mmCIF file of C-alpha atoms in Angstrom:
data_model
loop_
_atom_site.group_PDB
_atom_site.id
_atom_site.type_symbol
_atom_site.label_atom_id
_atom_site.label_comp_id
_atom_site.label_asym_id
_atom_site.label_seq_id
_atom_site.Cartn_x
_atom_site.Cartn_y
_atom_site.Cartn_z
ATOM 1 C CA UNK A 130 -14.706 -1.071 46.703
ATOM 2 C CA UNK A 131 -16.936 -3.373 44.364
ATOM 3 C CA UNK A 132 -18.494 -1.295 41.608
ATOM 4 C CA UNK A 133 -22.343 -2.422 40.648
ATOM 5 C CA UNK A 134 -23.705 -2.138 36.872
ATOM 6 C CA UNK A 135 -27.209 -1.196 36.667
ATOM 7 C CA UNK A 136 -29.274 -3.567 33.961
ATOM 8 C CA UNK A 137 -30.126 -0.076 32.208
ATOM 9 C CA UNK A 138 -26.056 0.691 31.932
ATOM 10 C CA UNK A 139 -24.877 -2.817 31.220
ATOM 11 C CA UNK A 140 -27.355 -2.394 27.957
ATOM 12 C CA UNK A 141 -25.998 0.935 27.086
ATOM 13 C CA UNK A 142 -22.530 -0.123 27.363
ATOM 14 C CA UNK A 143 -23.137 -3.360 25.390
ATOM 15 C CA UNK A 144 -25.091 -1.438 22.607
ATOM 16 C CA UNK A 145 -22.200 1.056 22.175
ATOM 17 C CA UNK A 146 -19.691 -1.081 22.337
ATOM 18 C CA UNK A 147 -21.442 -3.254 18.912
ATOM 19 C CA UNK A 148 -22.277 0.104 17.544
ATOM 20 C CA UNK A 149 -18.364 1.021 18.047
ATOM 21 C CA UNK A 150 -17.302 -2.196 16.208
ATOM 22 C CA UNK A 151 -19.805 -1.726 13.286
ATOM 23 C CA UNK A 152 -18.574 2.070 12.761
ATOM 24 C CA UNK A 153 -14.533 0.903 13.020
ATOM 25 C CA UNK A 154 -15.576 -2.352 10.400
ATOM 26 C CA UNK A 155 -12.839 -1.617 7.671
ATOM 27 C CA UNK A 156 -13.532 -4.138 4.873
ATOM 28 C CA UNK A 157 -17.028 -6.039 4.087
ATOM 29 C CA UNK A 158 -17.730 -9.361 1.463
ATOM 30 C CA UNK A 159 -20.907 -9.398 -0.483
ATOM 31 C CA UNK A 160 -21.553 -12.942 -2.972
ATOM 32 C CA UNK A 161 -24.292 -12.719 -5.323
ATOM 33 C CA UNK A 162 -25.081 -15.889 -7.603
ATOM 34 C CA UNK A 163 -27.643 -16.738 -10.836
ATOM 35 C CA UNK A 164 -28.788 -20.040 -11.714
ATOM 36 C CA UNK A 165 -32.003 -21.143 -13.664
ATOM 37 C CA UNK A 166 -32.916 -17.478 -14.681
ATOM 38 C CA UNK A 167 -33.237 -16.321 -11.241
ATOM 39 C CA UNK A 168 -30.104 -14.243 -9.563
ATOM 40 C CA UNK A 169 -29.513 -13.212 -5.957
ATOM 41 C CA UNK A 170 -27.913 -10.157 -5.307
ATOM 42 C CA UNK A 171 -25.208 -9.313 -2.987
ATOM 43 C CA UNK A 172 -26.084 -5.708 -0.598
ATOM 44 C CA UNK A 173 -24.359 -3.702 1.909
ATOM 45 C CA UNK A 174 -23.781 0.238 2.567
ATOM 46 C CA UNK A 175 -20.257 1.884 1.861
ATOM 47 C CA UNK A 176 -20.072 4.297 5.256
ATOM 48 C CA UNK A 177 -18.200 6.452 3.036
ATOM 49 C CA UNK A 178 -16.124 6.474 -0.428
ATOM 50 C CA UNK A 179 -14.596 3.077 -1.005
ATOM 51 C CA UNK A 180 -12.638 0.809 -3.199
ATOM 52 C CA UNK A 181 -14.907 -2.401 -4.269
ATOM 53 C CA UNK A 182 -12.519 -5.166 -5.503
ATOM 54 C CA UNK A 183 -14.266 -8.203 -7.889
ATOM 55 C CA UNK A 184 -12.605 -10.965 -6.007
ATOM 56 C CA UNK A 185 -14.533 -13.796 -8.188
ATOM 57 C CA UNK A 186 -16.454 -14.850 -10.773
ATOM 58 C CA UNK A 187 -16.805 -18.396 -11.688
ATOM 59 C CA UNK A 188 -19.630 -20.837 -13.663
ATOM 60 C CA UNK A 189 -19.185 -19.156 -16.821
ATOM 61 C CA UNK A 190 -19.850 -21.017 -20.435
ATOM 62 C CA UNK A 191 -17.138 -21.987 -21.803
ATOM 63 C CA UNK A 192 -14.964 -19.912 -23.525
ATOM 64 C CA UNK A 193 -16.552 -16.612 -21.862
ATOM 65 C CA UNK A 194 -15.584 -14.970 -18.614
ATOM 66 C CA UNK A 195 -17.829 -14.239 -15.776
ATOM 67 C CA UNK A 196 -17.510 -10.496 -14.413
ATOM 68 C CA UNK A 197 -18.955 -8.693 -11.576
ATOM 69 C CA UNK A 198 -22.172 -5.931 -12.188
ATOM 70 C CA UNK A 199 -21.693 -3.406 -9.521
ATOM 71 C CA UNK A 200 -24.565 -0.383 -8.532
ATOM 72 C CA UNK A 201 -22.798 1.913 -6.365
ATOM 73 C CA UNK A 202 -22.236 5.380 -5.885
ATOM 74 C CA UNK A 203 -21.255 7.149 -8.853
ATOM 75 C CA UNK A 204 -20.312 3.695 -10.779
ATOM 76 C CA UNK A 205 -22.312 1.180 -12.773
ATOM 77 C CA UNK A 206 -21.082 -1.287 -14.523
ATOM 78 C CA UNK A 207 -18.819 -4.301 -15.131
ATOM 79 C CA UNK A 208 -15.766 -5.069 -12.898
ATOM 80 C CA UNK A 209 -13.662 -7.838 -14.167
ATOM 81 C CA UNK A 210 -11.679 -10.248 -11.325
ATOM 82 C CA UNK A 211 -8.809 -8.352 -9.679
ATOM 83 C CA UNK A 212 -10.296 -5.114 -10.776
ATOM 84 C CA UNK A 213 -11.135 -1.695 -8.572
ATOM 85 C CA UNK A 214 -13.598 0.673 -8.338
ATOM 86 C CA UNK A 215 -14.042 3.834 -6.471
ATOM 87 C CA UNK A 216 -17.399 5.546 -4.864
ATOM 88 C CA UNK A 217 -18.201 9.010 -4.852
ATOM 89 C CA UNK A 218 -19.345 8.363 -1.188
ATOM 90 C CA UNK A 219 -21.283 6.426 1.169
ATOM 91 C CA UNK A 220 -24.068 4.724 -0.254
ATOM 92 C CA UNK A 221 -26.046 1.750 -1.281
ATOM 93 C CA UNK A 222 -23.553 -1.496 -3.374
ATOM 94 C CA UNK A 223 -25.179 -3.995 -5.052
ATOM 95 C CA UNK A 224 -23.564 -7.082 -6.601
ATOM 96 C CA UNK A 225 -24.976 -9.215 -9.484
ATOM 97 C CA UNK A 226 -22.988 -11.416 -11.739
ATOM 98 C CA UNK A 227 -22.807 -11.044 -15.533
ATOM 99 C CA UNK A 228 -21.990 -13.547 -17.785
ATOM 100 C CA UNK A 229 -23.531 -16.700 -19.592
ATOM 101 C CA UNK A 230 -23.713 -20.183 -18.476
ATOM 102 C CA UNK A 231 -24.815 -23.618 -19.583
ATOM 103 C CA UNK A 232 -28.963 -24.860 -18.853
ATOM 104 C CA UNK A 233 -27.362 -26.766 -16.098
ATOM 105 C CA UNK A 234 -25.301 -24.394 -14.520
ATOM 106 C CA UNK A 235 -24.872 -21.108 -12.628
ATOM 107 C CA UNK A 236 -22.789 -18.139 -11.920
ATOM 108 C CA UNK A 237 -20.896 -16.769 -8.812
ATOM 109 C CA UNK A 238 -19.379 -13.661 -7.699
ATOM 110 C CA UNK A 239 -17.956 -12.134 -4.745
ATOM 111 C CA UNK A 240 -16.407 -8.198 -3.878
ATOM 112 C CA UNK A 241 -15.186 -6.498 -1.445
ATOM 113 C CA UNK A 242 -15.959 -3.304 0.309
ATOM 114 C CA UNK A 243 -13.097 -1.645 2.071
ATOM 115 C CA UNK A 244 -13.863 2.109 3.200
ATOM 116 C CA UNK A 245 -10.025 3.157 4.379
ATOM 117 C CA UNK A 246 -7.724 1.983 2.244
ATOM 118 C CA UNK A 247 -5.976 4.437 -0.354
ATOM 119 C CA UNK A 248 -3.511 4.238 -2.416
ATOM 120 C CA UNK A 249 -0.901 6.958 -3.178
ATOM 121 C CA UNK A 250 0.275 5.933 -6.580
ATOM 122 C CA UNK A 251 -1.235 3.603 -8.963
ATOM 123 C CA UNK A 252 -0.062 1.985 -12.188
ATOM 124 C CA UNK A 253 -3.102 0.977 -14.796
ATOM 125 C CA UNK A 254 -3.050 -0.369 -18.105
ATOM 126 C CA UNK A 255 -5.559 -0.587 -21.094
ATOM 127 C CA UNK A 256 -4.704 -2.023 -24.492
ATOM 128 C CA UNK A 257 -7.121 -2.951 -28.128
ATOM 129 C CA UNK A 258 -6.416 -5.868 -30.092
ATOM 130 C CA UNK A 259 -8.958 -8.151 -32.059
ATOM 131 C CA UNK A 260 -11.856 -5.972 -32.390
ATOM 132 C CA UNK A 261 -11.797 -5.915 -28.524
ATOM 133 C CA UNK A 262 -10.877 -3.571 -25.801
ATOM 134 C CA UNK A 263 -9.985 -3.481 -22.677
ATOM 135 C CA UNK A 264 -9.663 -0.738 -19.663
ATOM 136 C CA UNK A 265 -8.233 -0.136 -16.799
ATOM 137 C CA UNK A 266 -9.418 0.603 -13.573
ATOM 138 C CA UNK A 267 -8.150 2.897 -10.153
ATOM 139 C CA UNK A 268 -10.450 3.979 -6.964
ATOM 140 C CA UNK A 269 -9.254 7.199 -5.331
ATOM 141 C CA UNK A 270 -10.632 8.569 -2.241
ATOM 142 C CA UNK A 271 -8.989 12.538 -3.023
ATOM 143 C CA UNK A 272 -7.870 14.841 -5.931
ATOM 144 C CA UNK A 273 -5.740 12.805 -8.199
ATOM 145 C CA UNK A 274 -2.913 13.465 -10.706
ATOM 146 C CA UNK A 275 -3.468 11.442 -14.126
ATOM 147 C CA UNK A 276 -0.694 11.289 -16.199
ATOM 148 C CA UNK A 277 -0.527 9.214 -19.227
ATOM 149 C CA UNK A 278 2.791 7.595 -19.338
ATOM 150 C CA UNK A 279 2.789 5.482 -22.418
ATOM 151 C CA UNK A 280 0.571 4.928 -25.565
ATOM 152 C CA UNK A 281 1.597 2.706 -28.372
ATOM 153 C CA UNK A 282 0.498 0.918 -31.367
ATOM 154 C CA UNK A 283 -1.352 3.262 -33.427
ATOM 155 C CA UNK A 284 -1.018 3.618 -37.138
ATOM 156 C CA UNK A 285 -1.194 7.440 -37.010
ATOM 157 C CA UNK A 286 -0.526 7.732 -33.247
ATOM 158 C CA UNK A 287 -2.284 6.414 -29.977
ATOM 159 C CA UNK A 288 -3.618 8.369 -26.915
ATOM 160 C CA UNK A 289 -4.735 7.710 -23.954
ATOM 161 C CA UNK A 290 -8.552 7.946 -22.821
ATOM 162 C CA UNK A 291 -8.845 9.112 -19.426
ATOM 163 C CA UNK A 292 -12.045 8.997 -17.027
ATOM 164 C CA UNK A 293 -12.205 10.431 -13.795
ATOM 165 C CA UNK A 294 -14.208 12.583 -10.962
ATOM 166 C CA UNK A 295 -14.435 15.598 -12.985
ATOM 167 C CA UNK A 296 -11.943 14.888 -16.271
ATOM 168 C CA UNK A 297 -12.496 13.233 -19.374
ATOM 169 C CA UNK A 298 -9.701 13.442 -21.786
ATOM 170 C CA UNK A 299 -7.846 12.231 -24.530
ATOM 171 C CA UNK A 300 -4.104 12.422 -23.958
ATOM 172 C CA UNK A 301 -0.455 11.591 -25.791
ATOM 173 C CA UNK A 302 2.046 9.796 -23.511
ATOM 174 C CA UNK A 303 3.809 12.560 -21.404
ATOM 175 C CA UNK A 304 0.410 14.821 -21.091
ATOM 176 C CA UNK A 305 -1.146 14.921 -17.557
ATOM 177 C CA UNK A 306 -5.043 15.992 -16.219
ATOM 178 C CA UNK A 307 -6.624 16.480 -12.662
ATOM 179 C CA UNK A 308 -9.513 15.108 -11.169
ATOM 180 C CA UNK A 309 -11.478 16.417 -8.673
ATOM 181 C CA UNK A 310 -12.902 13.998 -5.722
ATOM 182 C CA UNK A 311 -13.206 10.630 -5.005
ATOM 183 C CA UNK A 312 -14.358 7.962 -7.553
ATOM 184 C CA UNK A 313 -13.038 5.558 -10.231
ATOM 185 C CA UNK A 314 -10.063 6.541 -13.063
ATOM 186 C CA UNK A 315 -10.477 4.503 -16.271
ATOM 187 C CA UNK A 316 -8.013 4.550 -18.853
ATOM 188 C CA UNK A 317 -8.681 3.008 -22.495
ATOM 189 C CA UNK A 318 -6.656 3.554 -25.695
ATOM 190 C CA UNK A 319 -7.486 5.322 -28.503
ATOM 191 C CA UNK A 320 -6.237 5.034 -32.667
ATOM 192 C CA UNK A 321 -6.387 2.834 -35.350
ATOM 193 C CA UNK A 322 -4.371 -0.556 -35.515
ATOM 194 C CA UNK A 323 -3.794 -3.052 -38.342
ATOM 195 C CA UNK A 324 -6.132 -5.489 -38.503
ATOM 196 C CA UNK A 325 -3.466 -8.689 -38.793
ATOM 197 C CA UNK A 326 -1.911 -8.846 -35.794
ATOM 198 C CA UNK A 327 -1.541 -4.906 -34.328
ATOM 199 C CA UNK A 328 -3.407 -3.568 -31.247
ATOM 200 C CA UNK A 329 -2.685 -0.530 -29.400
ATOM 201 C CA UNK A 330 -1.508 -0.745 -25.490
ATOM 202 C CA UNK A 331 -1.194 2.482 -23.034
ATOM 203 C CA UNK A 332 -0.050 3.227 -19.647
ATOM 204 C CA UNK A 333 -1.393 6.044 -17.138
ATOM 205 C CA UNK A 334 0.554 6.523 -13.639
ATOM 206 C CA UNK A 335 -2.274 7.755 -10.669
ATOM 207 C CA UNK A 336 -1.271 9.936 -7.562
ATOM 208 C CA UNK A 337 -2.968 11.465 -4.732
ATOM 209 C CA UNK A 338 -2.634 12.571 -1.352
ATOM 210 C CA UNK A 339 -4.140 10.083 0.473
ATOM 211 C CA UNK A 340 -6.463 11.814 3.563
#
């Protein structure tokens, strides 16, 4: 028996059936760019917490390096390439890029959105040297289990500096803290180094139960 499709139903099913792809949509790209003092931003809507990776940044000056300025929920800040952040939830992201370039030149920078992945353990890494510092990032979707694995360099000790959902801390290798939620972990070290030639270098290990 041949089945007939009214026009009204044929629209329905088409509508839900785009509707279903958007809501099943796993990762999304934003680019933003600047060039002769004007920038164009990069937008889209997390349907729910996400990681947002800075997958490039290019068109720097030389001798600097181009990063990526995210707006999203519960973060604001610099991402450098490679690097992770978390949301608190669904929400508004905005990309710009940050950085200097020459009178003749521009800047570039991509992300990505992905709203499902999580990761059960992760490994990050900040360190000090030079006058400069440097952090590192984690996006967790759940509770999370911080423990700070390694800190090292420190004339009278080193800790490390934890930032999370709902912890801020300052802890010696071996100590551990809980955060509450989803969102970025930060780590950065803390103490005093030599000024020829020391720095200071920690290690925090990451876990959660993914959902």
């Amino acid at each position: 028996m041949k089945r007939q499709l009214f026009p009204g139903v044929l629209v329905a099913l088409v509508a839900g059936g785009l509707l279903a792809g958007a809501a099943f949509a796993a990762t999304q790209t934003i680019t933003a760019s600047t060039r002769n003092g004007g920038s164009t931003s990069g937008n889209a809507i997390a349907t729910s917490a996400s990681r947002i990776t800075c997958t490039q940044a290019s068109g720097g000056s030389p001798g600097t390096i181009p990063r990526c300025s995210v707006q999203a929920p519960g973060w604001n800040g610099v991402v450098e390439v490679g690097k992770s952040i978390g949301t608190t939830g669904a929400g508004n992201v905005v990309l710009n890029c940050n950085g200097t370039y020459p009178a003749t030149g521009g800047l570039s920078c991509a992300a990505q959105i992905d709203d499902t992945v999580c990761t059960a353990s992760q490994t990050i890494s900040g360190a000090a040297s030079g006058g400069n510092s440097y952090r590192g990032l984690a996006a967790v979707k759940a509770n999370a289990t911080i423990q700070c694995v390694s800190a090292t360099g420190g004339t009278n000790g080193t800790t490390c500096g934890i930032q999370a959902p709902g912890a801020n801390a300052s802890m010696t290798a071996g100590q551990t803290i809980a955060s509450s939620g989803p969102g970025t972990v930060s780590i950065s070290c803390g103490g005093q180094y030599p000024a020829a030639g020391g720095g200071l270098s920690c290690t925090a290990q990451v876990t959660q139960v993914c959902p």
